[in-house]
Amino acid sequence: MARTKEFDPDAALQSALELFWRRGYEATSMADLVEHLGIGRASIYATFGSKHELYLKALDRYAEMRDPVLLVELSQPGPALPAVRAVVRRFATEAASPERRLDGCFVTNTAAELAPHDPEAARRVEISWEHLETPLHSALVRAQAQGELSEDRDPRALARMLLVLMQGVRVVGKASNDPARVRDAAEQALTLLD
């Protein structure tokens, strides 16, 4: 007769996400995961596979938690530019906040640590960035159609610029003790939407 799991796999995955997010992939050992999750190594392997597979599942979970909120914010009816500005400012505020600063963004952290040499991680980073760029682009197209954004602006290029800015503020916000650096950069980028 098969044994039943003595832990909640969903809660364990969330706990692993939090540890990987805080420490990174390389700095998190299997011993760290065993201790943090409070479950045995064999149970981790049986439920999630290798440390790498667990990391990728944690990254998928993170994307599920973050991406839908952004789509809702950018697809509200009415003027589109205020929503775009609010999203950019929220990213900058989060990046500079003492509570969020040290963790940064799990996707951005993965892009810096694993994506250059890990195709599976790189693919997930690209998907996450696409999920950010696409609603930004759609909102900017809508803004242009509604007369909020000048006809001579390229919505795709602006969406890409904002994506790069938003990922950049996450990196700078994580490393800098000066929140004005991040806020000023975001505000300057937003002037391109005027």
mmCIF file of C-alpha atoms in Angstrom:
data_model
loop_
_atom_site.group_PDB
_atom_site.id
_atom_site.type_symbol
_atom_site.label_atom_id
_atom_site.label_comp_id
_atom_site.label_asym_id
_atom_site.label_seq_id
_atom_site.Cartn_x
_atom_site.Cartn_y
_atom_site.Cartn_z
ATOM 1 C CA MET A 1 0.000 0.000 0.000
ATOM 2 C CA ALA A 2 1.392 3.410 -0.985
ATOM 3 C CA ARG A 3 2.175 5.868 1.798
ATOM 4 C CA THR A 4 0.333 9.153 1.806
ATOM 5 C CA LYS A 5 2.318 12.369 1.766
ATOM 6 C CA GLU A 6 2.816 13.799 5.225
ATOM 7 C CA PHE A 7 3.176 17.340 3.899
ATOM 8 C CA ASP A 8 1.312 19.712 1.642
ATOM 9 C CA PRO A 9 3.168 19.829 -1.710
ATOM 10 C CA ASP A 10 1.618 23.208 -2.533
ATOM 11 C CA ALA A 11 2.820 24.751 0.740
ATOM 12 C CA ALA A 12 6.246 23.135 0.244
ATOM 13 C CA LEU A 13 6.513 24.624 -3.246
ATOM 14 C CA GLN A 14 5.601 28.064 -1.899
ATOM 15 C CA SER A 15 8.201 27.688 0.825
ATOM 16 C CA ALA A 16 10.843 26.635 -1.722
ATOM 17 C CA LEU A 17 9.932 29.634 -3.880
ATOM 18 C CA GLU A 18 10.512 31.970 -0.934
ATOM 19 C CA LEU A 19 13.897 30.414 -0.136
ATOM 20 C CA PHE A 20 15.121 30.419 -3.758
ATOM 21 C CA TRP A 21 13.844 33.981 -4.199
ATOM 22 C CA ARG A 22 15.725 35.199 -1.144
ATOM 23 C CA ARG A 23 18.958 33.225 -1.628
ATOM 24 C CA GLY A 24 19.185 32.338 -5.325
ATOM 25 C CA TYR A 25 19.703 28.976 -6.956
ATOM 26 C CA GLU A 26 23.397 28.398 -6.352
ATOM 27 C CA ALA A 27 23.353 29.613 -2.738
ATOM 28 C CA THR A 28 20.492 27.233 -1.855
ATOM 29 C CA SER A 29 21.636 23.682 -1.156
ATOM 30 C CA MET A 30 19.479 20.594 -0.863
ATOM 31 C CA ALA A 31 20.290 20.649 2.862
ATOM 32 C CA ASP A 32 18.881 24.197 3.006
ATOM 33 C CA LEU A 33 15.714 23.034 1.257
ATOM 34 C CA VAL A 34 15.312 20.061 3.599
ATOM 35 C CA GLU A 35 15.656 22.328 6.614
ATOM 36 C CA HIS A 36 13.476 25.145 5.277
ATOM 37 C CA LEU A 37 10.691 22.923 3.963
ATOM 38 C CA GLY A 38 10.808 20.594 6.947
ATOM 39 C CA ILE A 39 10.593 17.502 4.760
ATOM 40 C CA GLY A 40 13.100 14.801 3.852
ATOM 41 C CA ARG A 41 15.377 14.860 0.851
ATOM 42 C CA ALA A 42 13.739 11.715 -0.571
ATOM 43 C CA SER A 43 10.304 13.342 -0.310
ATOM 44 C CA ILE A 44 11.552 16.444 -2.112
ATOM 45 C CA TYR A 45 12.997 14.330 -4.938
ATOM 46 C CA ALA A 46 9.887 12.117 -5.133
ATOM 47 C CA THR A 47 7.515 15.086 -5.248
ATOM 48 C CA PHE A 48 9.443 17.724 -7.208
ATOM 49 C CA GLY A 49 12.387 15.984 -8.851
ATOM 50 C CA SER A 50 15.851 17.513 -8.702
ATOM 51 C CA LYS A 51 16.761 20.828 -7.113
ATOM 52 C CA HIS A 52 16.739 22.313 -10.624
ATOM 53 C CA GLU A 53 13.253 20.980 -11.343
ATOM 54 C CA LEU A 54 12.034 22.358 -8.012
ATOM 55 C CA TYR A 55 13.531 25.743 -8.854
ATOM 56 C CA LEU A 56 11.774 25.811 -12.242
ATOM 57 C CA LYS A 57 8.470 24.850 -10.603
ATOM 58 C CA ALA A 58 8.971 27.661 -8.075
ATOM 59 C CA LEU A 59 9.651 30.074 -10.943
ATOM 60 C CA ASP A 60 6.450 28.915 -12.660
ATOM 61 C CA ARG A 61 4.530 29.482 -9.423
ATOM 62 C CA TYR A 62 5.964 32.993 -9.129
ATOM 63 C CA ALA A 63 4.860 33.803 -12.682
ATOM 64 C CA GLU A 64 1.352 32.536 -11.923
ATOM 65 C CA MET A 65 1.162 34.824 -8.899
ATOM 66 C CA ARG A 66 2.466 37.996 -10.577
ATOM 67 C CA ASP A 67 1.402 38.057 -14.214
ATOM 68 C CA PRO A 68 -2.447 38.071 -13.892
ATOM 69 C CA VAL A 69 -2.389 41.191 -11.686
ATOM 70 C CA LEU A 70 -0.514 43.153 -14.333
ATOM 71 C CA LEU A 71 -2.946 42.180 -17.088
ATOM 72 C CA VAL A 72 -5.886 43.391 -15.015
ATOM 73 C CA GLU A 73 -4.164 46.714 -14.260
ATOM 74 C CA LEU A 74 -3.351 47.412 -17.913
ATOM 75 C CA SER A 75 -6.597 46.268 -19.510
ATOM 76 C CA GLN A 76 -9.099 48.394 -17.593
ATOM 77 C CA PRO A 77 -11.492 50.412 -19.770
ATOM 78 C CA GLY A 78 -10.905 54.139 -20.084
ATOM 79 C CA PRO A 79 -7.673 56.082 -20.484
ATOM 80 C CA ALA A 80 -4.696 53.742 -20.865
ATOM 81 C CA LEU A 81 -1.701 55.979 -20.096
ATOM 82 C CA PRO A 82 -2.585 56.490 -16.414
ATOM 83 C CA ALA A 83 -2.567 52.704 -15.977
ATOM 84 C CA VAL A 84 0.810 52.376 -17.722
ATOM 85 C CA ARG A 85 2.253 55.135 -15.550
ATOM 86 C CA ALA A 86 0.813 53.526 -12.410
ATOM 87 C CA VAL A 87 2.375 50.145 -13.256
ATOM 88 C CA VAL A 88 5.808 51.681 -13.905
ATOM 89 C CA ARG A 89 5.611 53.709 -10.700
ATOM 90 C CA ARG A 90 4.506 50.629 -8.738
ATOM 91 C CA PHE A 91 7.506 48.684 -10.024
ATOM 92 C CA ALA A 92 9.811 51.550 -9.007
ATOM 93 C CA THR A 93 8.191 51.885 -5.569
ATOM 94 C CA GLU A 94 8.426 48.142 -4.951
ATOM 95 C CA ALA A 95 12.044 48.063 -6.117
ATOM 96 C CA ALA A 96 12.988 50.842 -3.701
ATOM 97 C CA SER A 97 10.929 49.707 -0.711
ATOM 98 C CA PRO A 98 12.932 48.357 2.237
ATOM 99 C CA GLU A 99 10.639 45.312 2.552
ATOM 100 C CA ARG A 100 10.997 44.216 -1.092
ATOM 101 C CA ARG A 101 14.384 45.679 -1.986
ATOM 102 C CA LEU A 102 16.665 42.879 -0.858
ATOM 103 C CA ASP A 103 14.671 40.107 -2.524
ATOM 104 C CA GLY A 104 14.237 41.891 -5.838
ATOM 105 C CA CYS A 105 12.189 40.167 -8.511
ATOM 106 C CA PHE A 106 12.495 36.385 -8.751
ATOM 107 C CA VAL A 107 12.388 36.516 -12.573
ATOM 108 C CA THR A 108 15.012 39.269 -12.730
ATOM 109 C CA ASN A 109 17.183 37.367 -10.252
ATOM 110 C CA THR A 110 16.858 34.265 -12.427
ATOM 111 C CA ALA A 111 17.714 36.253 -15.553
ATOM 112 C CA ALA A 112 20.953 37.415 -13.948
ATOM 113 C CA GLU A 113 21.927 34.141 -12.258
ATOM 114 C CA LEU A 114 20.748 31.284 -14.479
ATOM 115 C CA ALA A 115 19.443 32.458 -17.861
ATOM 116 C CA PRO A 116 22.875 32.958 -19.497
ATOM 117 C CA HIS A 117 23.684 29.233 -19.142
ATOM 118 C CA ASP A 118 20.359 27.499 -18.418
ATOM 119 C CA PRO A 119 18.024 27.250 -21.443
ATOM 120 C CA GLU A 120 15.006 26.158 -19.364
ATOM 121 C CA ALA A 121 15.368 29.088 -16.986
ATOM 122 C CA ALA A 122 16.012 31.450 -19.918
ATOM 123 C CA ARG A 123 12.805 30.276 -21.626
ATOM 124 C CA ARG A 124 10.770 30.981 -18.485
ATOM 125 C CA VAL A 125 12.364 34.420 -18.133
ATOM 126 C CA GLU A 126 11.487 35.202 -21.767
ATOM 127 C CA ILE A 127 7.892 34.058 -21.235
ATOM 128 C CA SER A 128 7.605 36.240 -18.136
ATOM 129 C CA TRP A 129 9.009 39.243 -19.976
ATOM 130 C CA GLU A 130 6.614 38.607 -22.856
ATOM 131 C CA HIS A 131 3.746 38.580 -20.332
ATOM 132 C CA LEU A 132 4.904 42.019 -19.209
ATOM 133 C CA GLU A 133 5.661 43.479 -22.633
ATOM 134 C CA THR A 134 2.448 42.319 -24.333
ATOM 135 C CA PRO A 135 -0.037 44.077 -22.017
ATOM 136 C CA LEU A 136 2.180 47.174 -21.985
ATOM 137 C CA HIS A 137 2.157 47.168 -25.789
ATOM 138 C CA SER A 138 -1.616 46.637 -25.911
ATOM 139 C CA ALA A 139 -2.211 49.485 -23.456
ATOM 140 C CA LEU A 140 0.048 51.799 -25.473
ATOM 141 C CA VAL A 141 -1.714 50.871 -28.725
ATOM 142 C CA ARG A 142 -5.017 51.651 -27.013
ATOM 143 C CA ALA A 143 -3.600 54.934 -25.710
ATOM 144 C CA GLN A 144 -2.540 55.878 -29.227
ATOM 145 C CA ALA A 145 -5.969 54.977 -30.650
ATOM 146 C CA GLN A 146 -7.626 57.110 -27.943
ATOM 147 C CA GLY A 147 -5.400 60.086 -28.710
ATOM 148 C CA GLU A 148 -3.446 59.899 -25.429
ATOM 149 C CA LEU A 149 -0.179 58.975 -27.137
ATOM 150 C CA SER A 150 1.264 60.829 -30.108
ATOM 151 C CA GLU A 151 0.937 59.131 -33.501
ATOM 152 C CA ASP A 152 4.698 59.419 -34.047
ATOM 153 C CA ARG A 153 5.438 57.104 -31.089
ATOM 154 C CA ASP A 154 6.097 53.404 -31.626
ATOM 155 C CA PRO A 155 4.025 51.468 -29.041
ATOM 156 C CA ARG A 156 6.126 48.290 -29.436
ATOM 157 C CA ALA A 157 9.421 50.129 -28.919
ATOM 158 C CA LEU A 158 7.980 52.032 -25.936
ATOM 159 C CA ALA A 159 6.710 48.781 -24.374
ATOM 160 C CA ARG A 160 10.167 47.244 -24.780
ATOM 161 C CA MET A 161 11.830 50.301 -23.298
ATOM 162 C CA LEU A 162 9.478 50.148 -20.293
ATOM 163 C CA LEU A 163 10.119 46.417 -19.884
ATOM 164 C CA VAL A 164 13.881 47.009 -19.806
ATOM 165 C CA LEU A 165 13.437 49.934 -17.421
ATOM 166 C CA MET A 166 11.189 47.935 -15.092
ATOM 167 C CA GLN A 167 13.624 45.021 -14.968
ATOM 168 C CA GLY A 168 16.514 47.454 -14.517
ATOM 169 C CA VAL A 169 14.879 49.229 -11.588
ATOM 170 C CA ARG A 170 14.510 45.828 -9.925
ATOM 171 C CA VAL A 171 18.268 45.251 -10.218
ATOM 172 C CA VAL A 172 19.269 48.757 -9.148
ATOM 173 C CA GLY A 173 16.664 48.818 -6.386
ATOM 174 C CA LYS A 174 18.054 45.586 -4.976
ATOM 175 C CA ALA A 175 21.615 46.902 -4.859
ATOM 176 C CA SER A 176 21.146 50.602 -4.082
ATOM 177 C CA ASN A 177 20.332 52.298 -0.801
ATOM 178 C CA ASP A 178 19.121 55.379 -2.673
ATOM 179 C CA PRO A 179 15.400 55.041 -3.565
ATOM 180 C CA ALA A 180 15.516 58.332 -5.476
ATOM 181 C CA ARG A 181 17.770 56.704 -8.081
ATOM 182 C CA VAL A 182 15.009 54.277 -9.045
ATOM 183 C CA ARG A 183 12.135 56.766 -8.772
ATOM 184 C CA ASP A 184 13.968 59.399 -10.844
ATOM 185 C CA ALA A 185 14.739 56.883 -13.598
ATOM 186 C CA ALA A 186 11.105 55.788 -13.751
ATOM 187 C CA GLU A 187 9.840 59.376 -13.885
ATOM 188 C CA GLN A 188 12.278 60.274 -16.665
ATOM 189 C CA ALA A 189 11.191 57.255 -18.700
ATOM 190 C CA LEU A 190 7.557 58.226 -18.265
ATOM 191 C CA THR A 191 8.239 61.610 -19.885
ATOM 192 C CA LEU A 192 8.630 59.678 -23.145
ATOM 193 C CA LEU A 193 4.891 58.981 -22.985
ATOM 194 C CA ASP A 194 3.994 62.705 -22.978
#
